[in-house]
mmCIF file of C-alpha atoms in Angstrom:
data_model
loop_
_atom_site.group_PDB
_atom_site.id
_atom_site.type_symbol
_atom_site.label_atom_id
_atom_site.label_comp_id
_atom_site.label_asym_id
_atom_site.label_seq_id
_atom_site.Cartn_x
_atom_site.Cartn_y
_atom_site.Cartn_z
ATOM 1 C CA UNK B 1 -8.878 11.556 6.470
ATOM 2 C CA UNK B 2 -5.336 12.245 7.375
ATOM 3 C CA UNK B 3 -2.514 10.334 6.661
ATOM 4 C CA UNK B 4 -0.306 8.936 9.793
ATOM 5 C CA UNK B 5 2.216 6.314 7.451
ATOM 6 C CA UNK B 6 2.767 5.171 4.511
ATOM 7 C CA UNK B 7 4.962 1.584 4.149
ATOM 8 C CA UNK B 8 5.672 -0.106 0.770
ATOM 9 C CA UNK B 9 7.223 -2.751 -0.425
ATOM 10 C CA UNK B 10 8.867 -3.866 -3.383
ATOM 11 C CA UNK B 11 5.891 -1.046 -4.968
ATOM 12 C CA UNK B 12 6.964 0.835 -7.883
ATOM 13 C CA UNK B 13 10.011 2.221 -7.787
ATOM 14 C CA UNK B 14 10.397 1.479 -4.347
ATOM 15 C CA UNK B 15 12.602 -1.910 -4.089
ATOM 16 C CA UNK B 16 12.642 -2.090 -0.485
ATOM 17 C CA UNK B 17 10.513 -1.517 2.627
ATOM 18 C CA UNK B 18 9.788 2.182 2.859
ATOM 19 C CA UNK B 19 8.073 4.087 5.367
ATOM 20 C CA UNK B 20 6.990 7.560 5.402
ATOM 21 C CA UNK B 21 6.051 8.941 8.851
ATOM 22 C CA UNK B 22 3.711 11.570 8.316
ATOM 23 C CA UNK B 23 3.596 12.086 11.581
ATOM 24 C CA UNK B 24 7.084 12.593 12.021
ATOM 25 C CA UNK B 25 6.971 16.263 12.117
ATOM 26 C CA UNK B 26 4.476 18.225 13.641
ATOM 27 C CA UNK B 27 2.363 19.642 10.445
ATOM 28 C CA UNK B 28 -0.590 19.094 8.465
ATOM 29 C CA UNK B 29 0.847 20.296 4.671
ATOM 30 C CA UNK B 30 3.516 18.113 2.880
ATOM 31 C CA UNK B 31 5.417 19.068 -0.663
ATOM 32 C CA UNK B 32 6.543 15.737 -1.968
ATOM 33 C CA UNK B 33 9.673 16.938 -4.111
ATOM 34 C CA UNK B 34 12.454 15.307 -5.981
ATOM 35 C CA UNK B 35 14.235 14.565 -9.240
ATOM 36 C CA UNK B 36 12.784 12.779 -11.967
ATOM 37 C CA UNK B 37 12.055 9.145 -11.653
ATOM 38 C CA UNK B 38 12.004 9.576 -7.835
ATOM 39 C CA UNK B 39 9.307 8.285 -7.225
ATOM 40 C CA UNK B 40 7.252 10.889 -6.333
ATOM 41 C CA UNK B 41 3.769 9.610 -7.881
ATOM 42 C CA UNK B 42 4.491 6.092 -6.279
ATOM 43 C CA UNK B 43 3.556 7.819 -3.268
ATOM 44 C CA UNK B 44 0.261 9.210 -4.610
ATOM 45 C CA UNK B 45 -0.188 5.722 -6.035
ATOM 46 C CA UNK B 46 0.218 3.195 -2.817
ATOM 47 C CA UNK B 47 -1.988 5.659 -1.282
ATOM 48 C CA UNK B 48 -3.981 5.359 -3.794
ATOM 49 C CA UNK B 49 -4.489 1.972 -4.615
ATOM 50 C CA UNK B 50 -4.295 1.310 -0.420
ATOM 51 C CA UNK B 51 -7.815 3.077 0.143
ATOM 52 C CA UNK B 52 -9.133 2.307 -3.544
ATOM 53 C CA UNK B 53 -7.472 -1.040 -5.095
ATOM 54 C CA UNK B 54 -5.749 1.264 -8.295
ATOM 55 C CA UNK B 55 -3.635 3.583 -9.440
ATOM 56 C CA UNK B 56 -3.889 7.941 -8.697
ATOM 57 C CA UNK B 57 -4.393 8.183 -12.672
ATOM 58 C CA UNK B 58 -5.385 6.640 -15.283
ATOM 59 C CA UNK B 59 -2.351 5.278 -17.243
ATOM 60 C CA UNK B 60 -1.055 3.292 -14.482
ATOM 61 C CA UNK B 61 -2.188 -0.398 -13.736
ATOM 62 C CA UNK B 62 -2.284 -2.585 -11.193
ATOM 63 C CA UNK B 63 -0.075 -5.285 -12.787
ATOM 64 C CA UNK B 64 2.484 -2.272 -12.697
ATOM 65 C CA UNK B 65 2.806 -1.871 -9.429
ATOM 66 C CA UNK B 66 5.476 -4.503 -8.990
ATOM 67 C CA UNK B 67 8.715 -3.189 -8.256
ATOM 68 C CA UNK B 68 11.280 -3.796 -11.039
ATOM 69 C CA UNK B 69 14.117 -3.038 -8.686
ATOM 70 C CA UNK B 70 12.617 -5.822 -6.213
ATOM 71 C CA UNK B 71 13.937 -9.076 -5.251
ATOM 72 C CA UNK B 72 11.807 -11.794 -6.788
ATOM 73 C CA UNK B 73 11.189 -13.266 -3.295
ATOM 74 C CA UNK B 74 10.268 -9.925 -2.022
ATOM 75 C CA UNK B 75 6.525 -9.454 -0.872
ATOM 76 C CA UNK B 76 4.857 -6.563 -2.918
ATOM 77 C CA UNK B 77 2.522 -4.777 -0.404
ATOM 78 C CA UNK B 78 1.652 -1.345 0.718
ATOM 79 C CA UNK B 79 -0.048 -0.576 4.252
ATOM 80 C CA UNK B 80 -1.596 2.855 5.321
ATOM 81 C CA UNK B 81 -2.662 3.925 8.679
ATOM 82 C CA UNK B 82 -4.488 6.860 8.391
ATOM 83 C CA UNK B 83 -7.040 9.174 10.469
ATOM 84 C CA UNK B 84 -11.089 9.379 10.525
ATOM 85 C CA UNK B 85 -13.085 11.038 12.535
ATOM 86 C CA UNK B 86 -10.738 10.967 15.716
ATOM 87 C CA UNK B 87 -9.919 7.236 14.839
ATOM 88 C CA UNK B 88 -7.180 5.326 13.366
ATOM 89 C CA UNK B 89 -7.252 2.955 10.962
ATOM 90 C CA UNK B 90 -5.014 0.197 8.801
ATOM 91 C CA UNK B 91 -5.427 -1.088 5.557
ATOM 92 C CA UNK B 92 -3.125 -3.617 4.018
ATOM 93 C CA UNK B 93 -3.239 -4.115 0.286
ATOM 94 C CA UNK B 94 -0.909 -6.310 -2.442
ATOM 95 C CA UNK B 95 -1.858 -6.408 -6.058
ATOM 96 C CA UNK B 96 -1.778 -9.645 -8.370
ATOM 97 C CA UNK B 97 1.935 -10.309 -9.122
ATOM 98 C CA UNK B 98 3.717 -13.583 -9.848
ATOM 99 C CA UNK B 99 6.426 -14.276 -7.237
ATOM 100 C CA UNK B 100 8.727 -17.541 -6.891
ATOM 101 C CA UNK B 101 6.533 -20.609 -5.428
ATOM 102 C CA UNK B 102 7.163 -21.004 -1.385
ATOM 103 C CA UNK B 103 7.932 -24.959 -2.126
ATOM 104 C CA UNK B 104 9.810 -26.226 -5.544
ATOM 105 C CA UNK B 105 10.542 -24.171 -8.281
ATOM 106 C CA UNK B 106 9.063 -21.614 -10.422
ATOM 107 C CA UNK B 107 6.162 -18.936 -10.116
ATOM 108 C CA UNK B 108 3.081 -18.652 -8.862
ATOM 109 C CA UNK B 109 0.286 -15.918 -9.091
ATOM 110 C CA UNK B 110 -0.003 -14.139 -5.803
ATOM 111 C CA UNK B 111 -3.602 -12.854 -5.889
ATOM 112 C CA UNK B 112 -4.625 -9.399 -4.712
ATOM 113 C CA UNK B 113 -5.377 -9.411 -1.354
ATOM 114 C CA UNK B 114 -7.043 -6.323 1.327
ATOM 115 C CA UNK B 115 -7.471 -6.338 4.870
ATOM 116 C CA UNK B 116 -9.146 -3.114 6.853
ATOM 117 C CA UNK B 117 -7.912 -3.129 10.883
ATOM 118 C CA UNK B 118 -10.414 -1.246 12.641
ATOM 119 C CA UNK B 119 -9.512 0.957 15.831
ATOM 120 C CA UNK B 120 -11.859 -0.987 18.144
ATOM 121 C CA UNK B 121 -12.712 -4.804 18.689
ATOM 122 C CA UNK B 122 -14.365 -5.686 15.531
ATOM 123 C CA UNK B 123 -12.767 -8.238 13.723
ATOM 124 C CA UNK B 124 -10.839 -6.618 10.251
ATOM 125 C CA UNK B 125 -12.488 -6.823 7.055
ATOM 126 C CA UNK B 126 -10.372 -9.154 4.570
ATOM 127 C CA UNK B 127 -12.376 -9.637 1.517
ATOM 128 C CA UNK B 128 -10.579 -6.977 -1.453
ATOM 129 C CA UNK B 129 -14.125 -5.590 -2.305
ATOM 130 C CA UNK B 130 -15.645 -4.888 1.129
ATOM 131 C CA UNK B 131 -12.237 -3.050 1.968
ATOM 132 C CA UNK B 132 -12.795 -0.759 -1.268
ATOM 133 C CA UNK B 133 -16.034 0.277 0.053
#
């Protein structure tokens, strides 16, 4: 499996949409650097809890993956498109988070939610568990 990009979402301590092309340049090693607090292991963890539904280790939960620095009406997702075998393949993932209702006021509990885009005709898997496997 090799990883093509990375986009997140009000994930972490990413506020905003953020994409990492790993295809950008033509290589297959990566050093993820930076200060403190950068948010280094937020990259480990969307990619992560994309393929697997939680965290890169064990301290970290899902109900913390919910930017701080978001917006409330910002979405919280992460989406990786990634490499198998020759193939590429999408998977879309948000974790449980309470966000501001769509109609009237107040919050609501946005369930988790996974969807796996396949690289030929078959229709994407949406149900979270069937994604993890």
């Amino acid at each position: 499996m090799k990883p093509l990009k990375l986009k997140m979402q009000a994930f972490g301590s990413y506020g905003e949409e953020t994409l990492i092309d790993f295809e950008k340049v033509n290589q297959n090693l990566f050093l993820i650097t930076g200060d403190t607090g950068a948010g280094k292991t937020t990259i480990f963890d969307a990619i992560t809890f994309a393929l697997y539904g939680e965290a890169s280790g064990e301290i970290r939960k899902g109900e913390m993956f919910r930017s701080k620095y978001a917006k409330p009406e910002v979405r919280t997702f992460v989406e990786l498109t990634f490499t198998y075998q020759g193939k590429d393949y999408t998977v879309k993932r948000n974790p449980e988070y309470l966000r501001p209702k769509d109609r009237g006021q107040g919050m609501t509990m946005e369930k988790a939610n996974a969807e796996l885009i396949f690289p030929d005709e078959r229709q994407p898997v949406t149900k979270t568990s069937e994604v993890t496997k």
